[in-house]
Amino acid sequence: MQKNKYRIHSNTLFEIAQSRAFTEKDNIDERFDETGKIKLVSDRAGADLLLFLVKTEEGLTYLVKWDDSEEFYKGFNMAWEEFLWCLDIINKPIEEAAKKAAIEAAKQAAEEAALAATEEAAAEEEVQSQPEEDKEDKSEATN
């Protein structure tokens, strides 16, 4: 199973955001930080990609923040799509590097196996090309 490329900071709030609008009954006011934000999701790659629930003059909105870029969305679905799009951009070079490393490791293992087989064949050939007397001398020396 592949590990998520993002971290959910509050499962309860994330599930509410996915399914419906927040209401007074959800009692989320005390969860906002001093800047009026609640961190819902962040990336695991350390690229400072975040999805916040934000208090604004117009009500609750969603903020997708990545480095110095900030985009506000009224609905969760559009914010989530933007977050996932950014996440794909972040993770694409990481995935490509992992694939490249796996290919290089397989290539190196194949080269090492071929070298070992070549050395073994050369040793076998050397033993077969020796005169019979040398073979007998070596077998007596090992006994």
PDB file of C-alpha atoms in Angstrom:
ATOM      1  CA  MET A   1       0.000   0.000   0.000  1.00  0.00           C
ATOM      2  CA  GLN A   2       1.373   3.377  -0.988  1.00  0.00           C
ATOM      3  CA  LYS A   3       1.729   5.905   1.776  1.00  0.00           C
ATOM      4  CA  ASN A   4      -0.215   9.148   1.378  1.00  0.00           C
ATOM      5  CA  LYS A   5       1.800  12.035   0.047  1.00  0.00           C
ATOM      6  CA  TYR A   6      -0.039  14.394   2.351  1.00  0.00           C
ATOM      7  CA  ARG A   7      -0.846  14.628   6.060  1.00  0.00           C
ATOM      8  CA  ILE A   8      -4.326  15.366   7.388  1.00  0.00           C
ATOM      9  CA  HIS A   9      -4.048  17.447  10.561  1.00  0.00           C
ATOM     10  CA  SER A  10      -7.664  17.086  11.695  1.00  0.00           C
ATOM     11  CA  ASN A  11      -9.622  14.108  10.394  1.00  0.00           C
ATOM     12  CA  THR A  12     -12.903  15.405  11.824  1.00  0.00           C
ATOM     13  CA  LEU A  13     -12.634  18.823  10.183  1.00  0.00           C
ATOM     14  CA  PHE A  14     -11.374  17.290   6.947  1.00  0.00           C
ATOM     15  CA  GLU A  15     -14.358  14.929   6.772  1.00  0.00           C
ATOM     16  CA  ILE A  16     -16.799  17.764   7.474  1.00  0.00           C
ATOM     17  CA  ALA A  17     -15.149  19.937   4.811  1.00  0.00           C
ATOM     18  CA  GLN A  18     -15.477  17.122   2.265  1.00  0.00           C
ATOM     19  CA  SER A  19     -19.129  16.442   2.922  1.00  0.00           C
ATOM     20  CA  ARG A  20     -20.859  19.693   3.908  1.00  0.00           C
ATOM     21  CA  ALA A  21     -20.564  23.305   5.025  1.00  0.00           C
ATOM     22  CA  PHE A  22     -19.485  24.067   8.583  1.00  0.00           C
ATOM     23  CA  THR A  23     -22.217  25.116  11.010  1.00  0.00           C
ATOM     24  CA  GLU A  24     -22.389  26.623  14.505  1.00  0.00           C
ATOM     25  CA  LYS A  25     -22.851  23.103  15.904  1.00  0.00           C
ATOM     26  CA  ASP A  26     -19.372  22.140  14.668  1.00  0.00           C
ATOM     27  CA  ASN A  27     -17.910  24.551  17.262  1.00  0.00           C
ATOM     28  CA  ILE A  28     -14.705  25.289  15.354  1.00  0.00           C
ATOM     29  CA  ASP A  29     -14.113  28.889  16.513  1.00  0.00           C
ATOM     30  CA  GLU A  30     -11.613  27.908  19.226  1.00  0.00           C
ATOM     31  CA  ARG A  31      -9.596  25.877  16.731  1.00  0.00           C
ATOM     32  CA  PHE A  32      -8.545  28.870  14.610  1.00  0.00           C
ATOM     33  CA  ASP A  33      -5.036  30.185  15.253  1.00  0.00           C
ATOM     34  CA  GLU A  34      -4.248  33.861  15.881  1.00  0.00           C
ATOM     35  CA  THR A  35      -4.234  34.530  12.122  1.00  0.00           C
ATOM     36  CA  GLY A  36      -7.707  33.034  11.654  1.00  0.00           C
ATOM     37  CA  LYS A  37      -6.579  29.771  10.044  1.00  0.00           C
ATOM     38  CA  ILE A  38      -6.950  26.059  10.719  1.00  0.00           C
ATOM     39  CA  LYS A  39      -4.412  23.808   9.004  1.00  0.00           C
ATOM     40  CA  LEU A  40      -6.304  20.922   7.425  1.00  0.00           C
ATOM     41  CA  VAL A  41      -3.697  19.232   5.195  1.00  0.00           C
ATOM     42  CA  SER A  42       0.021  19.538   4.372  1.00  0.00           C
ATOM     43  CA  ASP A  43       2.402  17.752   2.014  1.00  0.00           C
ATOM     44  CA  ARG A  44       4.866  15.153   3.308  1.00  0.00           C
ATOM     45  CA  ALA A  45       7.641  16.161   0.918  1.00  0.00           C
ATOM     46  CA  GLY A  46       8.427  19.325   2.892  1.00  0.00           C
ATOM     47  CA  ALA A  47       7.537  21.713   0.070  1.00  0.00           C
ATOM     48  CA  ASP A  48       5.377  24.000   2.254  1.00  0.00           C
ATOM     49  CA  LEU A  49       2.138  23.035   0.505  1.00  0.00           C
ATOM     50  CA  LEU A  50      -0.791  23.613   2.857  1.00  0.00           C
ATOM     51  CA  LEU A  51      -4.577  23.624   2.790  1.00  0.00           C
ATOM     52  CA  PHE A  52      -6.218  25.845   5.411  1.00  0.00           C
ATOM     53  CA  LEU A  53      -9.738  26.670   6.496  1.00  0.00           C
ATOM     54  CA  VAL A  54      -9.734  30.460   6.865  1.00  0.00           C
ATOM     55  CA  LYS A  55     -12.035  33.014   8.507  1.00  0.00           C
ATOM     56  CA  THR A  56     -12.581  35.969   6.177  1.00  0.00           C
ATOM     57  CA  GLU A  57     -15.018  38.887   6.068  1.00  0.00           C
ATOM     58  CA  GLU A  58     -17.119  36.871   3.606  1.00  0.00           C
ATOM     59  CA  GLY A  59     -17.228  33.812   5.886  1.00  0.00           C
ATOM     60  CA  LEU A  60     -15.243  30.589   5.802  1.00  0.00           C
ATOM     61  CA  THR A  61     -13.022  29.974   2.797  1.00  0.00           C
ATOM     62  CA  TYR A  62     -10.246  27.561   1.901  1.00  0.00           C
ATOM     63  CA  LEU A  63      -6.683  28.635   1.282  1.00  0.00           C
ATOM     64  CA  VAL A  64      -4.139  26.658  -0.709  1.00  0.00           C
ATOM     65  CA  LYS A  65      -0.678  28.000   0.112  1.00  0.00           C
ATOM     66  CA  TRP A  66       2.496  26.856  -1.619  1.00  0.00           C
ATOM     67  CA  ASP A  67       5.715  28.796  -1.068  1.00  0.00           C
ATOM     68  CA  ASP A  68       4.797  32.425  -1.756  1.00  0.00           C
ATOM     69  CA  SER A  69       1.595  31.623  -3.687  1.00  0.00           C
ATOM     70  CA  GLU A  70      -1.840  31.804  -2.028  1.00  0.00           C
ATOM     71  CA  GLU A  71      -5.186  30.968  -3.641  1.00  0.00           C
ATOM     72  CA  PHE A  72      -8.543  31.341  -1.880  1.00  0.00           C
ATOM     73  CA  TYR A  73     -11.543  29.140  -2.703  1.00  0.00           C
ATOM     74  CA  LYS A  74     -15.136  29.306  -1.516  1.00  0.00           C
ATOM     75  CA  GLY A  75     -15.660  25.563  -1.874  1.00  0.00           C
ATOM     76  CA  PHE A  76     -13.653  22.650  -0.570  1.00  0.00           C
ATOM     77  CA  ASN A  77     -13.686  20.654  -3.812  1.00  0.00           C
ATOM     78  CA  MET A  78     -11.928  23.332  -5.857  1.00  0.00           C
ATOM     79  CA  ALA A  79      -9.372  23.900  -3.084  1.00  0.00           C
ATOM     80  CA  TRP A  80      -8.771  20.147  -2.802  1.00  0.00           C
ATOM     81  CA  GLU A  81      -8.288  19.802  -6.569  1.00  0.00           C
ATOM     82  CA  GLU A  82      -5.743  22.645  -6.493  1.00  0.00           C
ATOM     83  CA  PHE A  83      -3.938  21.058  -3.528  1.00  0.00           C
ATOM     84  CA  LEU A  84      -3.726  17.687  -5.332  1.00  0.00           C
ATOM     85  CA  TRP A  85      -2.534  19.343  -8.547  1.00  0.00           C
ATOM     86  CA  CYS A  86       0.277  21.092  -6.645  1.00  0.00           C
ATOM     87  CA  LEU A  87       1.078  17.841  -4.828  1.00  0.00           C
ATOM     88  CA  ASP A  88       1.488  16.030  -8.160  1.00  0.00           C
ATOM     89  CA  ILE A  89       3.937  18.695  -9.322  1.00  0.00           C
ATOM     90  CA  ILE A  90       5.936  18.353  -6.103  1.00  0.00           C
ATOM     91  CA  ASN A  91       6.060  14.555  -6.173  1.00  0.00           C
ATOM     92  CA  LYS A  92       6.716  14.013  -9.884  1.00  0.00           C
ATOM     93  CA  PRO A  93      10.502  14.671  -9.662  1.00  0.00           C
ATOM     94  CA  ILE A  94      10.693  12.517  -6.514  1.00  0.00           C
ATOM     95  CA  GLU A  95       8.932   9.608  -8.238  1.00  0.00           C
ATOM     96  CA  GLU A  96      11.064   9.987 -11.360  1.00  0.00           C
ATOM     97  CA  ALA A  97      14.236   9.975  -9.252  1.00  0.00           C
ATOM     98  CA  ALA A  98      13.080   6.817  -7.453  1.00  0.00           C
ATOM     99  CA  LYS A  99      12.371   5.074 -10.769  1.00  0.00           C
ATOM    100  CA  LYS A 100      15.751   6.139 -12.133  1.00  0.00           C
ATOM    101  CA  ALA A 101      17.509   4.864  -8.988  1.00  0.00           C
ATOM    102  CA  ALA A 102      15.703   1.510  -9.266  1.00  0.00           C
ATOM    103  CA  ILE A 103      16.720   1.158 -12.924  1.00  0.00           C
ATOM    104  CA  GLU A 104      20.350   2.022 -12.095  1.00  0.00           C
ATOM    105  CA  ALA A 105      20.391  -0.480  -9.210  1.00  0.00           C
ATOM    106  CA  ALA A 106      19.010  -3.236 -11.469  1.00  0.00           C
ATOM    107  CA  LYS A 107      21.559  -2.383 -14.162  1.00  0.00           C
ATOM    108  CA  GLN A 108      24.421  -2.476 -11.647  1.00  0.00           C
ATOM    109  CA  ALA A 109      23.228  -5.820 -10.231  1.00  0.00           C
ATOM    110  CA  ALA A 110      23.082  -7.278 -13.762  1.00  0.00           C
ATOM    111  CA  GLU A 111      26.594  -6.002 -14.524  1.00  0.00           C
ATOM    112  CA  GLU A 112      27.935  -7.500 -11.287  1.00  0.00           C
ATOM    113  CA  ALA A 113      26.262 -10.852 -12.042  1.00  0.00           C
ATOM    114  CA  ALA A 114      27.719 -10.847 -15.569  1.00  0.00           C
ATOM    115  CA  LEU A 115      31.187 -10.034 -14.221  1.00  0.00           C
ATOM    116  CA  ALA A 116      30.965 -12.834 -11.654  1.00  0.00           C
ATOM    117  CA  ALA A 117      29.865 -15.294 -14.353  1.00  0.00           C
ATOM    118  CA  THR A 118      32.735 -14.196 -16.618  1.00  0.00           C
ATOM    119  CA  GLU A 119      35.273 -14.615 -13.812  1.00  0.00           C
ATOM    120  CA  GLU A 120      33.867 -18.051 -12.954  1.00  0.00           C
ATOM    121  CA  ALA A 121      34.026 -19.147 -16.598  1.00  0.00           C
ATOM    122  CA  ALA A 122      37.624 -17.891 -16.866  1.00  0.00           C
ATOM    123  CA  ALA A 123      38.617 -19.829 -13.747  1.00  0.00           C
ATOM    124  CA  GLU A 124      36.926 -22.964 -15.085  1.00  0.00           C
ATOM    125  CA  GLU A 125      38.700 -22.575 -18.424  1.00  0.00           C
ATOM    126  CA  GLU A 126      42.041 -22.125 -16.679  1.00  0.00           C
ATOM    127  CA  VAL A 127      41.561 -25.345 -14.708  1.00  0.00           C
ATOM    128  CA  GLN A 128      40.634 -27.275 -17.876  1.00  0.00           C
ATOM    129  CA  SER A 129      43.612 -25.952 -19.837  1.00  0.00           C
ATOM    130  CA  GLN A 130      46.189 -27.140 -17.283  1.00  0.00           C
ATOM    131  CA  PRO A 131      48.179 -30.308 -18.104  1.00  0.00           C
ATOM    132  CA  GLU A 132      47.025 -33.495 -16.321  1.00  0.00           C
ATOM    133  CA  GLU A 133      50.144 -33.603 -14.098  1.00  0.00           C
ATOM    134  CA  ASP A 134      49.425 -30.106 -12.712  1.00  0.00           C
ATOM    135  CA  LYS A 135      45.844 -31.102 -11.954  1.00  0.00           C
ATOM    136  CA  GLU A 136      47.018 -34.202 -10.071  1.00  0.00           C
ATOM    137  CA  ASP A 137      49.610 -32.177  -8.135  1.00  0.00           C
ATOM    138  CA  LYS A 138      46.954 -29.662  -7.101  1.00  0.00           C
ATOM    139  CA  SER A 139      44.500 -32.375  -6.068  1.00  0.00           C
ATOM    140  CA  GLU A 140      47.214 -34.075  -3.959  1.00  0.00           C
ATOM    141  CA  ALA A 141      48.083 -30.733  -2.363  1.00  0.00           C
ATOM    142  CA  THR A 142      44.493 -30.157  -1.329  1.00  0.00           C
ATOM    143  CA  ASN A 143      44.136 -33.670   0.149  1.00  0.00           C
TER     144      ASN A 143
END
